[in-house]
PDB file of C-alpha atoms in Angstrom:
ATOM      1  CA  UNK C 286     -24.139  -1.584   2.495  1.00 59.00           C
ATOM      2  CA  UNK C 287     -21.060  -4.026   1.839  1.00 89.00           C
ATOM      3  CA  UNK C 288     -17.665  -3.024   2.639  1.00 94.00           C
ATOM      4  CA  UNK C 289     -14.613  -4.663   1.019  1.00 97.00           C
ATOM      5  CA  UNK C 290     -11.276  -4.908   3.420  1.00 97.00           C
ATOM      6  CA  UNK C 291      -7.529  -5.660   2.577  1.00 97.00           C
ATOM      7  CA  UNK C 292      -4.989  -5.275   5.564  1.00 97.00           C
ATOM      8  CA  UNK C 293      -1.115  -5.389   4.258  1.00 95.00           C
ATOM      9  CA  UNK C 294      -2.351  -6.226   0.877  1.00 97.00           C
ATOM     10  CA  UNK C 295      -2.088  -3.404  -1.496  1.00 97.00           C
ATOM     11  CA  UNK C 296       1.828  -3.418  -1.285  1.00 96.00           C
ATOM     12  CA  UNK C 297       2.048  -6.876  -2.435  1.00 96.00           C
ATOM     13  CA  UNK C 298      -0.081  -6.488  -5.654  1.00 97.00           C
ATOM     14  CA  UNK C 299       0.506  -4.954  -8.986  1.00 98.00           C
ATOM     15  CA  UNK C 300      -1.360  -2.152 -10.553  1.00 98.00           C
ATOM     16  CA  UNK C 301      -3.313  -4.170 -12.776  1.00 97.00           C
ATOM     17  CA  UNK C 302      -4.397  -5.963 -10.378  1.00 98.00           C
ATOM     18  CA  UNK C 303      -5.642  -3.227  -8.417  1.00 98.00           C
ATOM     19  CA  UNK C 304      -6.853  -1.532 -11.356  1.00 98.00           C
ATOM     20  CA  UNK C 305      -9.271  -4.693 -12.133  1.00 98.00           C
ATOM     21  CA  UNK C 306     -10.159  -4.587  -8.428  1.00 98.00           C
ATOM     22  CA  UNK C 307     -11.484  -1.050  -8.682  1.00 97.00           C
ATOM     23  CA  UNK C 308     -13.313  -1.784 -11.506  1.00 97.00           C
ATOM     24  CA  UNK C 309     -15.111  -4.803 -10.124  1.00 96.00           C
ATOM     25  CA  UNK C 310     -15.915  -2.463  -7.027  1.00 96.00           C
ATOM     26  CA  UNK C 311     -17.388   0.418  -9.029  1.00 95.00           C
ATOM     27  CA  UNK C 312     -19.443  -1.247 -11.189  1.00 94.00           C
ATOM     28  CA  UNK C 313     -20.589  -3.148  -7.739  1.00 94.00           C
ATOM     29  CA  UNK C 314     -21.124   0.419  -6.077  1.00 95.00           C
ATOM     30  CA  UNK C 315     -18.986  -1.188  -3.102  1.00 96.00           C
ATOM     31  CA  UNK C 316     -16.548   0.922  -0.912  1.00 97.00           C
ATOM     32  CA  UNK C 317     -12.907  -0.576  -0.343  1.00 98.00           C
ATOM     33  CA  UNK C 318     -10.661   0.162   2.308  1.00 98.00           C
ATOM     34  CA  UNK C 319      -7.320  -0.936   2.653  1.00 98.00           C
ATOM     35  CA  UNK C 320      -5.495  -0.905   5.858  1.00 97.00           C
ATOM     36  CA  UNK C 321      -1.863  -0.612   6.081  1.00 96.00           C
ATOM     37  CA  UNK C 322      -0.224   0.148   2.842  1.00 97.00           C
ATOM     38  CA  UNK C 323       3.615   0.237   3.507  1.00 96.00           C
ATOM     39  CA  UNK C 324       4.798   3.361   1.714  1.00 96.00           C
ATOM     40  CA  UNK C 325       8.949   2.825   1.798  1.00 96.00           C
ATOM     41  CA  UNK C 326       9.380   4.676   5.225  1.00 97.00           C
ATOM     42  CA  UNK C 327      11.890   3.020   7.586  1.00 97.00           C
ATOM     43  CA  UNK C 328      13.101   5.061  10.481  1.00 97.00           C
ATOM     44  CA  UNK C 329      15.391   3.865  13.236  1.00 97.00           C
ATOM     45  CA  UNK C 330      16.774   5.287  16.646  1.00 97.00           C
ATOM     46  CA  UNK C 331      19.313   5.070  16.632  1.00 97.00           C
ATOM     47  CA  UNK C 332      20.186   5.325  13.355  1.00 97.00           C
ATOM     48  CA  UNK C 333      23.069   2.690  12.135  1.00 97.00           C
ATOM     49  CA  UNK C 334      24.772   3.247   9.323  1.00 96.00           C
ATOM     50  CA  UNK C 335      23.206   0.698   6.923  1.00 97.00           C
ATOM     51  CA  UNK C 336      19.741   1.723   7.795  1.00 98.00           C
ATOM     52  CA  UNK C 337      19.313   3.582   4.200  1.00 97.00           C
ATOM     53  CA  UNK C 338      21.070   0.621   2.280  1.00 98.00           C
ATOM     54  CA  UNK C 339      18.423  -2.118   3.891  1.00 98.00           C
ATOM     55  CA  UNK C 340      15.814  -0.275   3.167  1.00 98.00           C
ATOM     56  CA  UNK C 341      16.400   0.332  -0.195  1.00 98.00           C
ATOM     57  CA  UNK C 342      16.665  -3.587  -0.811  1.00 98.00           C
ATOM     58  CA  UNK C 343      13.670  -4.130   1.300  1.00 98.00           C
ATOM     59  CA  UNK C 344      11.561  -1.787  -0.822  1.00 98.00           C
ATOM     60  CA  UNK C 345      13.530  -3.319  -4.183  1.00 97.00           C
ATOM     61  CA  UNK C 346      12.148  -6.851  -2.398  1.00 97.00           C
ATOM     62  CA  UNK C 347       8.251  -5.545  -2.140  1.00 96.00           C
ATOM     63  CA  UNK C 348       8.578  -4.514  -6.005  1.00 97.00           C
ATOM     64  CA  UNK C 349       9.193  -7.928  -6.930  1.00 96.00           C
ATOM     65  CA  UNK C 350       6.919 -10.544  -8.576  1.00 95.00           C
ATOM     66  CA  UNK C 351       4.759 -12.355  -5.804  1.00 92.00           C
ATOM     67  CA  UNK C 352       2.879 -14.595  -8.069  1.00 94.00           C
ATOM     68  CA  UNK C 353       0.732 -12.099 -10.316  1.00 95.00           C
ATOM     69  CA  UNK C 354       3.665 -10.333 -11.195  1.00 96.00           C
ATOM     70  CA  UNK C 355       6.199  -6.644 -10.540  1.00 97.00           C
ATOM     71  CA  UNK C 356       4.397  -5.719  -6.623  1.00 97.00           C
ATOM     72  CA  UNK C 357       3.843  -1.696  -6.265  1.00 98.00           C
ATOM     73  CA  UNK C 358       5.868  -1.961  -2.532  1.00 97.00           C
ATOM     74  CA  UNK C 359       6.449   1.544  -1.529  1.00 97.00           C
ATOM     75  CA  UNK C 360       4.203   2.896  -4.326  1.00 97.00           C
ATOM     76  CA  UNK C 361       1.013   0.950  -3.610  1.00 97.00           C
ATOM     77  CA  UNK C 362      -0.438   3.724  -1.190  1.00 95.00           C
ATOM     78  CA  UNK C 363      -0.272   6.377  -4.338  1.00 97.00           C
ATOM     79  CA  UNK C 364      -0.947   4.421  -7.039  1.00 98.00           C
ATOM     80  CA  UNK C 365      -4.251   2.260  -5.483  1.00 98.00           C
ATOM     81  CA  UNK C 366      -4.975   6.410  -4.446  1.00 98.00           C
ATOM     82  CA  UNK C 367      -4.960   7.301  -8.193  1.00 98.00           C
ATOM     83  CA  UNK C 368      -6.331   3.886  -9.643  1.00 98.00           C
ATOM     84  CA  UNK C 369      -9.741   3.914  -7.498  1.00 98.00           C
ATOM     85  CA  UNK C 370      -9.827   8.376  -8.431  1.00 98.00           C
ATOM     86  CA  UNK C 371      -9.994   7.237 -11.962  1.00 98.00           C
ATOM     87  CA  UNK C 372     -12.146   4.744 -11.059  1.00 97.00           C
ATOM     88  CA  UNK C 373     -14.754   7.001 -10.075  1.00 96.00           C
ATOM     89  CA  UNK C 374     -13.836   6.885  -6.498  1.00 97.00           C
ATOM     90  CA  UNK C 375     -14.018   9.227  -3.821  1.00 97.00           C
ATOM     91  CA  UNK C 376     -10.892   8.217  -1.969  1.00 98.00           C
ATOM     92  CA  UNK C 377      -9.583   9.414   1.361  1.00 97.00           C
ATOM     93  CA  UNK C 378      -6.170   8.408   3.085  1.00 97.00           C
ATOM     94  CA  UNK C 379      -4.151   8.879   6.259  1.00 97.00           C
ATOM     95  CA  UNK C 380      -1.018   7.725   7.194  1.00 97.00           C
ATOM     96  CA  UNK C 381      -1.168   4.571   9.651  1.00 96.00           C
ATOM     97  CA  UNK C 382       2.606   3.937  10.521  1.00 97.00           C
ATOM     98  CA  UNK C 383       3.980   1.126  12.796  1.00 94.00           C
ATOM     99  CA  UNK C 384       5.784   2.325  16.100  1.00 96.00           C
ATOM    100  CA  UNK C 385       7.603   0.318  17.728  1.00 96.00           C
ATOM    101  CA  UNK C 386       9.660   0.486  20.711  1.00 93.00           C
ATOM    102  CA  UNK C 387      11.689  -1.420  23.196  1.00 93.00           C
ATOM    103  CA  UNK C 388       8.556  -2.172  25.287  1.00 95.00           C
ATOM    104  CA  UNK C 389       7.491  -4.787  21.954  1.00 95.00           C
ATOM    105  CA  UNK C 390      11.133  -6.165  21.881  1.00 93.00           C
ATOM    106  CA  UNK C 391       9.846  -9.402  20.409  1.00 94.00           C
ATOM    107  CA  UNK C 392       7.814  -7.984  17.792  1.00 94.00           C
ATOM    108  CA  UNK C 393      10.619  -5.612  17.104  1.00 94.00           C
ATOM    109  CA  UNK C 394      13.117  -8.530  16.649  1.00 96.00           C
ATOM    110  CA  UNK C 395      10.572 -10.580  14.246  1.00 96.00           C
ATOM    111  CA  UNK C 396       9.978  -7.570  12.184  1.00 96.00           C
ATOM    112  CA  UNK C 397      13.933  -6.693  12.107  1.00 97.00           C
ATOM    113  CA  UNK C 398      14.481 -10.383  11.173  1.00 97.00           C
ATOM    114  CA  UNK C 399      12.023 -10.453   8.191  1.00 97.00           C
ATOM    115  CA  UNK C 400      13.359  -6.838   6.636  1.00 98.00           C
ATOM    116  CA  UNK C 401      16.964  -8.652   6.828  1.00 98.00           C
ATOM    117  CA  UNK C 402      15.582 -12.127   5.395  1.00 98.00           C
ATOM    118  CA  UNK C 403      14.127  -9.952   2.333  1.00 97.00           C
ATOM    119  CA  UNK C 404      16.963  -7.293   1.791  1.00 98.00           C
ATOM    120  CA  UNK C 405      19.069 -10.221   1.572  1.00 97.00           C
ATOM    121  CA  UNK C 406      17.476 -11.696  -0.987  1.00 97.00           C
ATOM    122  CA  UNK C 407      18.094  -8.517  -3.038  1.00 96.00           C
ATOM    123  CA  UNK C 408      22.037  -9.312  -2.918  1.00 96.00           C
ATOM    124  CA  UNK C 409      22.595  -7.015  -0.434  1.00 95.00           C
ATOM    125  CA  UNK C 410      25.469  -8.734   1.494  1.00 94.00           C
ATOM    126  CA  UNK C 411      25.847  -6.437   4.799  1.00 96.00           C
ATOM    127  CA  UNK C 412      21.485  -7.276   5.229  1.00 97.00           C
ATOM    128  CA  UNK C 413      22.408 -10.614   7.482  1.00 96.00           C
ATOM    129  CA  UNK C 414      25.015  -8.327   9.815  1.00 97.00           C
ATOM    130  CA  UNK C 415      22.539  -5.133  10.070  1.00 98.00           C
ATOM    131  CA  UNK C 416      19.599  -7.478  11.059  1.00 97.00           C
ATOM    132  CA  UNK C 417      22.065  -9.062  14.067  1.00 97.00           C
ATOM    133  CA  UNK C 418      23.042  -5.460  15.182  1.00 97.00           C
ATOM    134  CA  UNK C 419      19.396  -4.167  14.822  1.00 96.00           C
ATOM    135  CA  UNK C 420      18.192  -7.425  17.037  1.00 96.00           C
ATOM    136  CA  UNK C 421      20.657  -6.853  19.668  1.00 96.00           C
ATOM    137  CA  UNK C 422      19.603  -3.711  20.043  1.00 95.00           C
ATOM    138  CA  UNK C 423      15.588  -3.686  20.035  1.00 94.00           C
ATOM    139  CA  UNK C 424      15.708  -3.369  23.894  1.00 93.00           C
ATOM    140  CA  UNK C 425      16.761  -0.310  23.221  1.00 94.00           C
ATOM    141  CA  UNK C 426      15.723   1.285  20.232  1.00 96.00           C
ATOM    142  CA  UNK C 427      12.444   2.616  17.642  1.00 96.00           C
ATOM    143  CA  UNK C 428      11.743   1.924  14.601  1.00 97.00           C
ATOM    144  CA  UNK C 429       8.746   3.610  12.528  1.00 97.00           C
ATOM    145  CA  UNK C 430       7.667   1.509   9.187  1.00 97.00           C
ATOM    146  CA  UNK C 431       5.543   4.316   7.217  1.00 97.00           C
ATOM    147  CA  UNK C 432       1.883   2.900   6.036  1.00 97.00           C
ATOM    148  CA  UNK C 433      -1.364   4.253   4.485  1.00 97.00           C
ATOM    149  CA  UNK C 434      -4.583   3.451   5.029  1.00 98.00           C
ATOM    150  CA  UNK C 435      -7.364   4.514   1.969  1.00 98.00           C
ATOM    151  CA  UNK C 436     -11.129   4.281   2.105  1.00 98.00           C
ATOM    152  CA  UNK C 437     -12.595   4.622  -1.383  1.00 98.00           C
ATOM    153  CA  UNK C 438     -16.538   5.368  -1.410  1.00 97.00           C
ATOM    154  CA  UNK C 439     -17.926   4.504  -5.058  1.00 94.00           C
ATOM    155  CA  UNK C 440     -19.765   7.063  -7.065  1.00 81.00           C
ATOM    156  CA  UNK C 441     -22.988   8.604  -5.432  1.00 77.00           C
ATOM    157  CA  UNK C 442     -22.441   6.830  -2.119  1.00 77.00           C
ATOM    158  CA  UNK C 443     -21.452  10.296  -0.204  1.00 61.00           C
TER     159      UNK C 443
END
């Protein structure tokens, strides 16, 4: 049996995209699974004040138009959910979140750098300053970054 894979994908897409996707895949009888779905979740420790207000531009940054146009961002892990159920899919999903911790300083900094980079973009003029404070201090601090993972199994494959 074939298998179709997307890592970090979903997010980036928009529905109809997706939608056409699912389609292809049914009529294919081909299971999907998508790893790693970001679903809006940003948690920090500890928590600075302009945690909230980053990552409401961030997730205003992964709605945007990446080329095929408005991304689902936060909502890809529930909509792609629905989209391959009406597709005929039997769909099953668990949460897959990122965890990271002052023992992965430099991937903590790189991540914290790119969620400034795009909240930025968004206008949001304090982004630049929270990414400096959140760098200087991911020696010493957690972050979770909520994701979904989905398998969808095509009709009469279970």
């Amino acid at each position: 049996m074939t298998l179709v894979t997307a890592s970090a994908l979903l997010d980036l897409m928009p529905a109809d995209w997706i939608a056409a996707l699912a389609t292809r895949l049914a009529d294919a009888g081909v299971p999907f699974y998508a790893a790693l779905s970001y679903d809006g979740i940003m948690t920090w420790d500890p928590a600075l004040p302009r945690d909230a207000d980053v990552t409401r531009a961030f997730n205003d940054h992964q709605r945007g138009d990446k080329g095929l146009g408005p991304a689902l961002g936060p909502d890809a892990a529930v909509t792609a959910t629905q989209i391959f159920r009406d597709a005929g899919f039997d769909v099953h999903t668990g949460q897959s979140p990122w965890r990271i911790g002052p023992d992965h300083a430099p991937l903590h900094r790189a991540l914290i750098q790119g969620i400034a980079e795009a909240a930025s973009e968004t206008g949001l003029s304090v982004a630049t300053d929270w990414g400096r404070s959140r760098i200087a201090m991911a020696g010493d601090s957690r972050c979770l970054i909520g994701h979904h993972d989905m398998l969808a199994l095509p009709p009469g494959t279970v």
